[in-house]
Coordinates of C-alpha atoms and ligand atoms in Angstrom, one line a residue:
M9 CA -23.1 -5.4 5.4
F10 CA -20.3 -3.6 3.3
K11 CA -21.5 -1.6 0.4
V12 CA -19.0 -1.5 -2.5
I13 CA -19.4 0.7 -5.2
V14 CA -17.5 0.0 -8.6
T15 CA -17.5 3.0 -10.8
E16 CA -15.2 1.7 -13.8
D17 CA -15.0 -1.3 -16.1
I18 CA -13.4 -4.1 -14.1
N19 CA -14.3 -7.8 -15.4
E20 CA -17.4 -9.5 -14.3
K21 CA -14.9 -12.6 -12.7
G22 CA -14.0 -9.7 -10.0
I23 CA -17.7 -8.4 -9.7
E24 CA -18.8 -12.0 -9.1
L25 CA -16.3 -12.5 -6.4
L26 CA -17.5 -9.7 -4.7
Q27 CA -21.1 -10.5 -5.2
K28 CA -20.7 -13.8 -3.7
C29 CA -19.5 -12.2 -0.2
P30 CA -22.7 -12.5 2.1
D31 CA -21.8 -9.4 3.9
I32 CA -21.0 -7.2 0.7
Q33 CA -23.4 -5.3 -1.7
V34 CA -22.0 -4.4 -4.9
D35 CA -23.4 -1.7 -6.8
V36 CA -21.8 -1.5 -10.4
R37 CA -22.2 2.3 -11.6
M38 CA -19.6 2.5 -14.6
D39 CA -19.7 6.2 -15.8
I40 CA -21.3 7.7 -13.3
E41 CA -21.8 11.0 -13.1
R42 CA -19.2 13.1 -10.7
A43 CA -21.7 15.0 -9.2
E44 CA -24.0 12.0 -8.3
L45 CA -20.9 10.2 -7.3
L46 CA -19.9 12.9 -4.7
K47 CA -23.8 12.9 -3.8
I48 CA -23.7 8.9 -2.8
I49 CA -20.2 7.7 -2.0
G50 CA -20.9 8.4 2.1
D51 CA -23.0 5.5 1.4
Y52 CA -20.4 3.3 0.6
D53 CA -17.2 1.4 2.4
A54 CA -15.0 0.6 -0.2
M55 CA -14.7 1.7 -4.0
V56 CA -13.4 0.2 -7.1
V57 CA -11.8 2.4 -10.0
R58 CA -9.6 2.0 -12.9
S59 CA -7.3 5.2 -13.7
V60 CA -10.3 7.7 -14.5
T61 CA -12.0 8.0 -11.5
K62 CA -10.4 10.8 -9.5
V63 CA -10.5 9.4 -6.0
N64 CA -9.0 13.1 -4.4
E65 CA -9.9 15.5 -1.1
E66 CA -13.1 16.3 -2.9
L67 CA -14.4 12.7 -2.9
Y68 CA -12.7 12.0 0.7
E69 CA -14.7 15.0 2.5
K70 CA -17.8 13.2 1.4
A71 CA -16.9 9.7 1.7
T72 CA -17.7 9.4 5.6
N73 CA -17.5 5.8 5.5
L74 CA -15.0 4.7 3.2
K75 CA -12.3 2.0 4.2
V76 CA -11.0 1.1 1.0
V77 CA -10.2 2.2 -2.6
G78 CA -9.2 -0.4 -4.8
R79 CA -7.4 0.5 -7.7
A80 CA -8.0 -2.1 -10.5
G81 CA -4.2 -1.6 -12.3
N82 CA -1.5 -0.4 -11.5
G83 CA -0.6 3.3 -11.5
V84 CA -2.5 5.3 -8.9
D85 CA -1.9 8.7 -10.1
N86 CA -6.1 9.3 -9.9
I87 CA -5.6 8.5 -6.1
E88 CA -4.3 11.2 -3.5
M89 CA -2.5 9.2 -1.1
A90 CA -1.9 11.6 1.7
G91 CA -5.9 12.3 1.8
A92 CA -6.7 8.3 1.9
T93 CA -3.5 7.5 4.5
K94 CA -4.8 10.3 6.8
R95 CA -8.1 9.0 7.5
G96 CA -7.2 5.5 7.7
I97 CA -8.4 4.6 4.1
I98 CA -6.1 1.6 2.8
V99 CA -5.3 1.9 -0.7
V100 CA -4.8 -1.5 -2.8
N101 CA -3.8 -2.0 -6.5
T102 CA -2.9 -5.1 -8.3
P103 CA 0.6 -4.3 -9.7
E104 CA 1.5 -7.4 -11.0
S105 CA -1.7 -8.2 -12.8
N106 CA -1.5 -6.4 -16.4
I107 CA 2.5 -5.7 -16.4
I108 CA 2.7 -8.5 -19.5
S109 CA 0.0 -7.1 -21.0
A110 CA 1.6 -3.4 -20.9
A111 CA 5.0 -4.8 -22.0
E112 CA 3.3 -6.5 -24.7
H113 CA 1.4 -3.4 -25.8
T114 CA 5.0 -1.5 -25.5
I115 CA 6.3 -3.5 -27.8
G116 CA 3.4 -3.6 -30.2
L117 CA 3.4 0.2 -30.6
L118 CA 7.3 0.2 -31.0
L119 CA 6.8 -2.2 -34.0
S120 CA 3.9 -0.9 -35.4
S121 CA 5.2 2.7 -35.2
S122 CA 8.7 2.1 -36.5
R123 CA 7.0 -0.1 -39.4
N124 CA 4.4 2.2 -40.3
I125 CA 1.8 -0.4 -39.4
V126 CA -1.1 2.2 -39.0
P127 CA -0.6 4.4 -42.6
A128 CA 0.2 1.6 -44.5
N129 CA -3.4 -0.1 -43.7
K130 CA -4.8 3.0 -44.1
I131 CA -3.6 3.2 -47.7
L132 CA -4.4 0.0 -48.5
E133 CA -8.3 0.7 -47.2
G134 CA -8.2 3.4 -49.6
G135 CA -7.2 1.3 -52.4
G136 CA -3.5 2.4 -53.0
W137 CA -0.5 0.4 -52.8
E138 CA 2.8 1.9 -51.3
R139 CA 6.1 0.7 -50.0
K140 CA 8.8 3.0 -50.8
A141 CA 7.1 5.7 -48.3
L142 CA 6.5 3.7 -45.8
T143 CA 10.1 2.1 -45.4
G144 CA 10.5 1.4 -41.7
S145 CA 13.6 0.6 -39.4
E146 CA 14.9 -2.9 -38.0
M147 CA 15.5 -3.1 -34.1
F148 CA 18.1 -5.5 -34.3
N149 CA 21.4 -4.1 -33.1
K150 CA 20.0 -0.7 -32.2
T151 CA 19.9 0.5 -28.8
L152 CA 17.1 0.8 -26.9
G153 CA 16.9 3.1 -23.8
I154 CA 14.6 2.3 -21.3
I155 CA 13.4 5.2 -18.3
G156 CA 12.0 3.5 -15.5
L157 CA 13.6 -0.3 -14.9
G158 CA 10.8 -1.2 -12.8
R159 CA 8.4 -3.9 -13.3
I160 CA 7.0 -3.3 -17.1
G161 CA 10.8 -1.7 -18.0
G162 CA 12.3 -5.3 -17.0
L163 CA 9.7 -7.3 -19.0
V164 CA 10.2 -5.3 -21.9
T165 CA 14.0 -5.5 -21.4
K166 CA 14.1 -9.0 -21.8
R167 CA 11.9 -9.0 -24.7
M168 CA 13.7 -6.4 -26.5
Q169 CA 17.1 -8.4 -25.7
A170 CA 15.6 -11.3 -28.0
F171 CA 15.3 -8.9 -30.7
G172 CA 19.1 -8.1 -30.6
M173 CA 19.0 -4.9 -29.5
K174 CA 21.5 -3.5 -26.8
I175 CA 19.6 -2.1 -23.7
I176 CA 20.6 1.0 -21.5
A177 CA 18.1 2.5 -18.7
Y178 CA 17.9 5.3 -16.6
D179 CA 16.4 5.0 -13.2
P180 CA 17.9 6.7 -10.2
Y181 CA 16.0 5.2 -7.9
I182 CA 16.9 1.1 -8.3
A183 CA 20.0 -0.5 -7.3
D184 CA 22.8 -1.4 -9.8
S185 CA 22.2 -5.3 -9.2
R186 CA 19.0 -5.2 -10.7
F187 CA 20.4 -3.2 -14.0
E188 CA 22.9 -6.3 -13.9
A189 CA 20.6 -8.9 -13.2
L190 CA 18.9 -7.6 -16.7
G191 CA 22.2 -7.2 -18.5
V192 CA 21.2 -3.7 -18.8
E193 CA 23.8 -1.1 -19.1
K194 CA 23.2 1.8 -16.5
C195 CA 22.9 5.7 -17.8
A196 CA 24.0 7.8 -14.9
T197 CA 21.7 10.6 -16.5
L198 CA 18.6 10.9 -18.8
E199 CA 20.9 13.4 -20.8
E200 CA 23.3 10.0 -21.3
L201 CA 20.2 7.8 -22.3
L202 CA 18.8 10.5 -24.6
R203 CA 22.0 10.7 -26.7
R204 CA 22.6 7.1 -26.9
S205 CA 19.3 5.7 -28.0
D206 CA 17.7 4.8 -31.1
V207 CA 14.5 4.0 -29.4
I208 CA 13.2 5.0 -26.2
T209 CA 10.5 3.9 -24.0
I210 CA 9.2 5.2 -20.8
H211 CA 7.8 3.5 -17.9
T212 CA 8.1 5.2 -14.8
P213 CA 4.9 6.3 -12.6
K214 CA 3.4 9.7 -13.1
T215 CA 4.9 11.7 -10.3
E216 CA 6.1 15.8 -9.8
E217 CA 9.2 14.4 -11.3
T218 CA 8.2 12.8 -14.4
V219 CA 5.5 15.1 -15.6
N220 CA 7.0 16.4 -19.0
I221 CA 10.2 14.2 -18.5
I222 CA 10.6 14.4 -22.3
S223 CA 10.0 18.2 -23.6
D224 CA 12.0 20.2 -26.1
K225 CA 15.0 20.5 -24.3
E226 CA 15.0 16.8 -24.1
F227 CA 14.0 16.3 -27.5
A228 CA 17.3 18.4 -28.7
L229 CA 19.3 16.1 -27.3
C230 CA 18.2 13.0 -28.9
K231 CA 19.5 11.4 -32.1
K232 CA 17.8 12.4 -35.2
G233 CA 15.2 9.9 -36.4
V234 CA 14.6 8.2 -33.0
R235 CA 11.5 6.2 -32.1
I236 CA 9.5 6.8 -29.0
V237 CA 7.1 5.2 -26.9
N238 CA 5.0 6.3 -24.2
C239 CA 2.9 3.1 -22.8
A240 CA 3.0 4.4 -19.0
R241 CA 1.1 7.5 -18.3
G242 CA 0.1 10.3 -20.5
G243 CA 1.7 13.9 -20.2
L244 CA 5.4 12.1 -19.4
I245 CA 6.2 13.0 -22.9
N246 CA 5.1 16.6 -23.4
E247 CA 2.5 16.5 -26.1
D248 CA 3.2 19.5 -28.0
A249 CA 6.9 18.5 -27.8
L250 CA 6.8 15.4 -29.4
V251 CA 4.3 16.8 -32.2
K252 CA 7.4 19.2 -32.9
A253 CA 9.9 16.9 -32.5
I254 CA 8.4 14.6 -35.4
K255 CA 7.6 18.1 -37.7
D256 CA 11.3 19.0 -36.9
G257 CA 12.1 15.5 -38.2
I258 CA 13.9 14.7 -34.9
V259 CA 11.5 11.6 -33.7
A260 CA 11.0 9.3 -37.0
S261 CA 7.6 7.4 -35.2
A262 CA 6.2 7.5 -31.7
G263 CA 4.1 5.1 -30.5
V264 CA 1.4 6.5 -27.9
D265 CA -1.1 4.5 -25.2
V266 CA -2.0 7.0 -22.7
L267 CA -3.0 11.1 -23.4
I268 CA -3.7 13.7 -21.5
G269 CA -7.3 14.3 -20.6
E270 CA -8.3 11.0 -20.8
P271 CA -11.0 9.4 -21.4
K272 CA -11.9 12.6 -23.6
P273 CA -8.4 13.5 -24.9
V274 CA -8.2 16.8 -27.3
S275 CA -4.6 15.3 -27.8
P276 CA -2.5 17.2 -31.1
L277 CA -1.0 13.4 -31.3
I278 CA -4.1 11.8 -32.6
K279 CA -4.0 13.4 -35.9
V280 CA -0.4 12.8 -36.5
P281 CA 0.2 10.1 -39.1
E282 CA 4.0 9.2 -37.6
C283 CA 2.1 8.7 -33.9
V284 CA 0.7 5.2 -33.7
V285 CA -2.2 6.2 -31.0
T286 CA -4.2 4.0 -28.7
P287 CA -7.0 4.8 -26.1
H288 CA -5.0 3.3 -23.0
L289 CA -5.0 0.0 -24.4
G290 CA -2.1 -1.5 -22.3
A291 CA -3.7 -3.8 -19.9
E292 CA -6.7 -4.1 -22.4
T293 CA -6.4 -7.8 -22.8
W294 CA -8.9 -10.5 -21.8
E295 CA -5.5 -12.3 -19.3
A296 CA -5.0 -8.7 -18.0
Q297 CA -8.8 -7.9 -17.4
V298 CA -9.4 -11.1 -15.6
N299 CA -6.2 -11.3 -13.5
V300 CA -6.7 -7.5 -12.3
G301 CA -10.8 -7.9 -12.0
V302 CA -9.9 -11.1 -9.5
A303 CA -7.0 -9.6 -7.9
V304 CA -8.5 -6.6 -6.8
A305 CA -12.2 -7.7 -5.5
E306 CA -9.7 -10.6 -3.6
E307 CA -8.1 -7.5 -2.0
V308 CA -11.2 -5.2 -1.3
I309 CA -12.7 -8.4 0.3
S310 CA -9.9 -8.6 2.7
A311 CA -9.4 -5.4 3.2
L312 CA -13.0 -4.9 4.4
H313 CA -12.5 -7.9 6.7
G314 CA -9.9 -6.5 8.4
E315 CA -6.9 -8.8 7.2
M316 CA -3.7 -7.6 5.9
V317 CA -3.3 -7.1 2.0
P318 CA 0.1 -7.7 0.3
N319 CA -0.7 -4.6 -2.3
A320 CA -1.6 -2.1 0.4
V321 CA -0.3 0.8 -1.4
N322 CA -0.2 2.9 1.5
L323 CA 1.5 0.3 3.6
P324 CA 5.4 -1.0 3.3
A325 CA 5.4 -3.5 0.6
L326 CA 5.4 -7.0 1.7
H327 CA 5.5 -10.5 -0.2
S328 CA 2.6 -12.8 1.2
E329 CA 4.9 -15.4 2.4
E330 CA 6.7 -12.1 4.6
L331 CA 2.9 -11.1 5.3
S332 CA 1.9 -14.5 6.8
E333 CA 5.4 -14.9 9.0
M334 CA 4.7 -11.6 10.2
L335 CA 1.1 -11.7 11.8
D336 CA 1.9 -13.2 15.1
Y337 CA 4.6 -9.8 15.2
L338 CA 1.6 -7.7 14.3
S339 CA -0.8 -9.1 16.9
L340 CA 1.9 -8.7 20.2
G341 CA 3.0 -5.3 18.7
E342 CA -0.8 -4.2 18.6
A343 CA -1.2 -5.9 22.3
L344 CA 1.6 -4.4 23.5
G345 CA 0.5 -0.7 22.4
K346 CA -3.2 -1.4 23.3
L347 CA -1.7 -1.8 27.4
Y348 CA -0.6 1.8 27.7
Y349 CA -3.6 4.0 27.4
Q350 CA -5.8 0.9 29.3
L351 CA -3.5 0.8 32.1
E352 CA -2.0 4.3 32.5
K353 CA -3.7 7.9 31.8
E354 CA -1.2 10.4 31.3
P355 CA -1.0 11.6 27.8
A356 CA 2.0 9.8 25.7
E357 CA 4.5 12.1 24.8
K358 CA 7.1 9.6 23.3
V359 CA 6.7 6.0 22.0
E360 CA 10.0 3.9 22.1
I361 CA 10.2 1.0 20.1
F362 CA 13.0 -1.9 20.4
Y363 CA 13.3 -5.0 18.0
G364 CA 15.8 -7.4 19.4
G365 CA 16.7 -10.9 18.1
S366 CA 15.1 -12.3 14.8
V367 CA 12.3 -9.4 14.6
M368 CA 15.4 -7.0 13.6
N369 CA 15.2 -8.7 10.6
M370 CA 11.8 -7.6 9.4
E371 CA 9.9 -5.5 8.0
T372 CA 9.3 -3.7 11.0
Q373 CA 7.9 -0.4 10.2
L374 CA 4.7 -2.6 9.7
I375 CA 5.1 -3.5 13.3
T376 CA 5.9 -0.1 14.3
R377 CA 2.4 0.8 12.7
A378 CA 0.5 -1.9 14.7
I379 CA 2.1 -1.0 17.7
L380 CA 0.8 2.7 17.1
K381 CA -2.4 1.6 16.1
G382 CA -2.7 -0.2 19.5
V383 CA -1.3 2.8 21.5
F384 CA -4.3 5.2 20.0
E385 CA -7.2 2.9 18.9
P386 CA -8.6 2.7 22.7
V387 CA -8.6 6.4 23.2
L388 CA -9.2 7.8 19.5
K389 CA -12.9 8.6 18.1
E390 CA -11.5 8.3 14.5
R391 CA -10.7 5.1 12.9
V392 CA -6.9 4.1 13.5
N393 CA -5.2 1.2 11.7
Y394 CA -2.4 0.1 10.2
V395 CA -2.6 3.3 7.5
N396 CA -3.0 5.8 9.5
S397 CA -1.2 5.1 12.8
E398 CA 2.0 7.0 12.0
V399 CA 0.0 10.0 10.9
A400 CA -2.1 9.6 14.3
A401 CA 1.0 10.2 16.4
E402 CA 2.4 12.7 14.6
S403 CA -0.9 15.0 14.6
R404 CA -0.4 14.4 18.2
G405 CA 2.7 15.7 18.9
V406 CA 3.7 12.3 19.5
A407 CA 7.3 11.2 19.1
V408 CA 8.3 7.8 17.7
S409 CA 11.7 6.0 17.7
V410 CA 12.8 3.1 16.6
G411 CA 15.9 1.0 17.7
K412 CA 17.4 -2.3 18.2
T413 CA 18.4 -4.2 21.5
Q414 CA 20.5 -7.6 21.5
S415 CA 18.5 -10.6 22.4
Q416 CA 18.8 -13.9 22.3
Y417 CA 15.1 -14.9 21.2
N418 CA 12.7 -12.1 19.3
L419 CA 11.7 -9.3 21.6
I420 CA 9.7 -6.2 20.9
T421 CA 9.7 -3.7 23.9
V422 CA 7.6 -0.9 24.2
T423 CA 8.1 2.1 26.5
V424 CA 5.7 4.9 26.4
R425 CA 6.8 8.2 28.2
S426 CA 4.9 10.7 29.3
K427 CA 5.2 13.8 31.4
N428 CA 6.0 12.0 34.7
K429 CA 6.4 8.7 34.0
S430 CA 7.2 5.8 31.6
F431 CA 5.5 2.4 30.9
T432 CA 7.4 -0.5 29.5
A433 CA 5.8 -3.9 28.1
S434 CA 7.8 -6.3 26.5
G435 CA 7.0 -9.4 24.4
T436 CA 7.8 -12.5 22.3
V437 CA 6.8 -14.9 19.6
I438 CA 7.6 -18.4 21.1
R439 CA 6.5 -20.2 17.8
K440 CA 3.8 -20.1 15.0
G441 CA 0.7 -19.0 16.7
E442 CA 1.5 -18.3 20.1
I443 CA 2.3 -14.8 21.4
R444 CA 3.2 -13.9 25.2
I445 CA 3.6 -10.6 26.7
T446 CA 6.9 -11.1 29.1
N447 CA 7.2 -8.1 30.7
I448 CA 4.8 -5.1 31.9
D449 CA 6.3 -2.1 33.5
G450 CA 8.5 -4.6 35.4
Y451 CA 6.3 -7.2 36.3
N452 CA 7.3 -10.4 34.9
F453 CA 4.4 -12.5 32.8
D454 CA 4.2 -15.2 30.6
L455 CA 0.8 -13.9 29.5
T456 CA -0.9 -15.0 26.5
P457 CA -3.1 -11.8 25.5
E458 CA -6.8 -12.4 25.4
P459 CA -9.8 -10.0 24.2
Y460 CA -11.3 -9.7 28.1
M461 CA -8.6 -9.3 30.7
L462 CA -8.6 -7.9 34.1
V463 CA -6.1 -6.2 35.7
V464 CA -5.4 -5.8 39.4
R465 CA -2.3 -3.7 41.3
N466 CA -1.9 -4.6 44.6
Q467 CA 0.3 -4.8 47.9
D468 CA 1.9 -8.1 47.7
K469 CA 0.2 -9.1 51.1
P470 CA -1.6 -12.4 52.3
G471 CA -5.3 -12.9 51.9
V472 CA -5.4 -10.5 48.9
I473 CA -5.8 -12.7 46.0
G474 CA -8.7 -15.2 47.8
R475 CA -10.3 -11.8 48.7
I476 CA -10.8 -10.8 45.1
G477 CA -11.2 -14.3 43.8
T478 CA -14.5 -14.6 46.1
F479 CA -15.2 -11.0 45.4
L480 CA -15.4 -11.7 41.5
G481 CA -17.2 -15.1 42.1
D482 CA -20.1 -13.1 44.0
A483 CA -20.0 -10.6 41.1
K484 CA -20.4 -13.7 38.6
V485 CA -17.2 -13.0 36.9
N486 CA -15.4 -16.0 35.5
I487 CA -12.0 -16.4 35.6
A488 CA -9.9 -18.8 32.7
N489 CA -6.6 -18.0 33.3
M490 CA -4.6 -15.8 35.8
Q491 CA -0.8 -14.9 36.5
V492 CA 0.2 -13.1 39.6
S493 CA 3.4 -11.5 39.3
R494 CA 5.5 -9.1 41.8
N495 CA 8.3 -6.5 42.3
Q496 CA 10.9 -5.8 44.8
A497 CA 8.9 -3.1 46.2
G498 CA 6.2 -5.2 47.7
D499 CA 3.5 -4.8 44.7
A500 CA 2.2 -7.1 42.5
M501 CA 0.1 -7.1 39.2
M502 CA -2.8 -9.8 38.6
F503 CA -3.9 -10.3 35.2
M504 CA -7.1 -12.3 34.8
S505 CA -8.9 -13.6 31.4
V506 CA -12.4 -13.1 32.0
D507 CA -15.4 -14.7 29.8
N508 CA -17.2 -11.3 29.4
V509 CA -16.9 -7.4 29.8
V510 CA -16.0 -6.6 33.4
S511 CA -18.8 -3.6 34.6
G512 CA -17.4 -0.5 36.3
E513 CA -19.5 -1.4 39.3
V514 CA -17.2 -4.4 39.9
L515 CA -14.0 -2.5 39.1
T516 CA -15.1 0.1 41.8
G517 CA -15.7 -2.7 44.2
L518 CA -12.6 -4.3 43.8
Q519 CA -10.7 -1.4 44.3
K520 CA -12.8 -1.1 47.9
D521 CA -10.0 -3.4 49.5
A522 CA -7.5 -1.4 51.2
L523 CA -4.7 -3.4 49.4
V524 CA -6.1 -3.0 45.8
K525 CA -4.6 0.0 44.1
E526 CA -5.9 -0.4 41.2
A527 CA -8.5 -2.1 38.9
R528 CA -8.6 -2.2 35.3
F529 CA -10.2 -4.0 32.7
V530 CA -8.4 -4.3 29.4
R531 CA -9.4 -5.4 25.9
L532 CA -6.3 -7.1 24.1
Ligands
LIG614 P1 7.1 0.2 -11.5 O1 7.1 1.0 -9.9 O2 7.5 -1.5 -11.3 O3 8.6 0.7 -11.8 C1 8.8 2.2 -12.5 C2 9.9 2.4 -12.1 O4 10.6 4.0 -12.4 C3 10.7 2.2 -11.0 O5 11.6 1.1 -11.1 C4 11.4 3.9 -10.3 O6 12.6 3.6 -9.8 C5 11.1 4.4 -11.5 N1 11.5 5.8 -11.8 C6 10.5 6.7 -11.0 N2 11.0 8.0 -11.4 C7 11.6 8.1 -11.8 C8 12.8 9.0 -12.7 N3 12.2 10.2 -12.4 N4 13.5 8.6 -13.4 C9 13.7 7.5 -14.3 N5 13.2 6.2 -13.4 C10 12.0 6.9 -12.5 O7 5.9 0.3 -12.3 P2 5.8 -0.7 -13.3 O8 4.6 -1.2 -12.9 O9 6.6 -1.0 -14.3 O10 4.6 0.4 -14.2 C11 5.2 1.7 -14.9 C12 4.3 2.1 -15.9 O11 3.6 1.9 -16.4 C13 3.5 3.3 -14.5 O12 2.9 4.4 -15.2 C14 2.0 2.4 -14.6 O13 1.3 3.2 -14.1 C15 1.7 2.4 -16.1 N6 1.4 1.2 -16.6 C16 0.3 1.4 -17.9 C17 -0.7 0.5 -18.0 C18 -1.1 0.8 -19.6 O14 -2.9 0.5 -19.8 N7 -0.7 1.7 -20.1 C19 -0.8 -0.7 -17.7 C20 0.0 -0.8 -16.4 C21 1.0 -0.2 -16.1
LIG615 C1 -2.6 0.4 -15.1 O1 -2.0 1.4 -14.2 O2 -2.7 -0.5 -14.6 C2 -2.9 0.6 -16.4 O3 -3.0 2.2 -16.8 C3 -4.2 0.2 -17.0 C4 -5.9 0.4 -16.1 O4 -5.5 1.7 -15.8 O5 -6.7 0.1 -16.3

């Protein structure tokens, strides 16, 4: 039974999905005190959070069973990624589920702040009637500067183009083709964007580079009367600098959805009349909350069941179709990797991986992780998975190199080098669902990996196969399939798929035959 704790408000449809899983027990503990969370987190296999719960080293140290962190939403700045990755904890989020709501809220903040909707409402509520002091600005024909032209930046672009705005953007991390496709003029520097924009909106993640990306120095570069919105993360725009820029008449109005210190902010912006502040409502729509709740529940369920999750943050990003195409290659890579420590005993010093044929066009980084998972899984006590297999190699000083090889058909070749020798295994995917190991240490095969396999290395002499068969029959080991391959040196390798685990006693018995060099049981 997997135990899942939900520490923040996620839609009931998501909770129901989790509850429906017969092997999942869900504890909804919204607003749980930190000290208590730390006390009980060791019992849980997964946790579902939004933006408030800090998932950090302090928590990981106690979370000895944690396998999955589900972030119901987009930003993962409350989750320490390195700590999760090191421990093989999969972090999943729902990056697409609330972006429309966030884009619409951005525009809501922009329009309400630039048209003084909130103070106007307050004046009316107080029995007053005021128009002159509440004159605002149109968006039409103005220049909108977008910092961060990702998902939400792109949605805001399309919507504000319909308002007749000219859109310029600063985002040094995306291709020019995205600017072109969106009809957005690229600013080479942030400074250029600040100098040219009548309206600015920020849509970057919160990183070391983007915290305080707009502060006193940047406001000094802005046009007088600029309007600005932050619907991304608290602290991207320095709160004190924004208050000062409003007082100095640089900023005419501001819309802010995100504050430092949430959910108990003490922001100076809250009391500034030119500033419309909302309590992180960007994703707070019925639609987004259902989308996010269902998406995060589905991902947590898949991840707990060992399936690949397209939105795993600490795995290479893949679309679901891409992922389904790659599943066979992941299984093949893992099987090739698993052969090493089950057939060899020398500590690996280097893993060399070559991709040939159509595999070269795939997201091979994930296949590399599958191979490394396979290599280390049989010998490590701690959990090794797609998330931390590269870290596992690195922390053991095992060098990993990846290259390409010419091949008519798709081919993965893994060579593991140790101090004194090297071991190579290759394989291919014939068609969907059919993977084959084609070569092991110089022996050609056409082998389908099976969960239980018996491997015998022997001298290639008449009679040995018969004796092995008789011995296994007497030992009640049922052989489902068998392949034999030999090399020029007169040695042979035999791979048998068997129905059950083969005991050490049987392996020792096999090795008593003078022609048998080695017998091993392998799980693939
Ligand atoms: P995204 O990853 O799709 O886009 C972010 C973009 O920022 C990327 O294109 C990236 O290249 C760019 N970027 C990164 N560093 C930059 C820098 N230093 N300068 C300029 N550009 C930089 O993210 P998204 O889904 O569009 O989300 C954007 C932000 O909105 C995130 O911070 C997210 O957490 C936040 N968000 C808030 C709410 C809300 O409720 N208010 C809802 C959803 C998302
Ligand atoms: C997000 O990053 O998805 C938003 O900030 C919304 C949220 O945290 O709920």
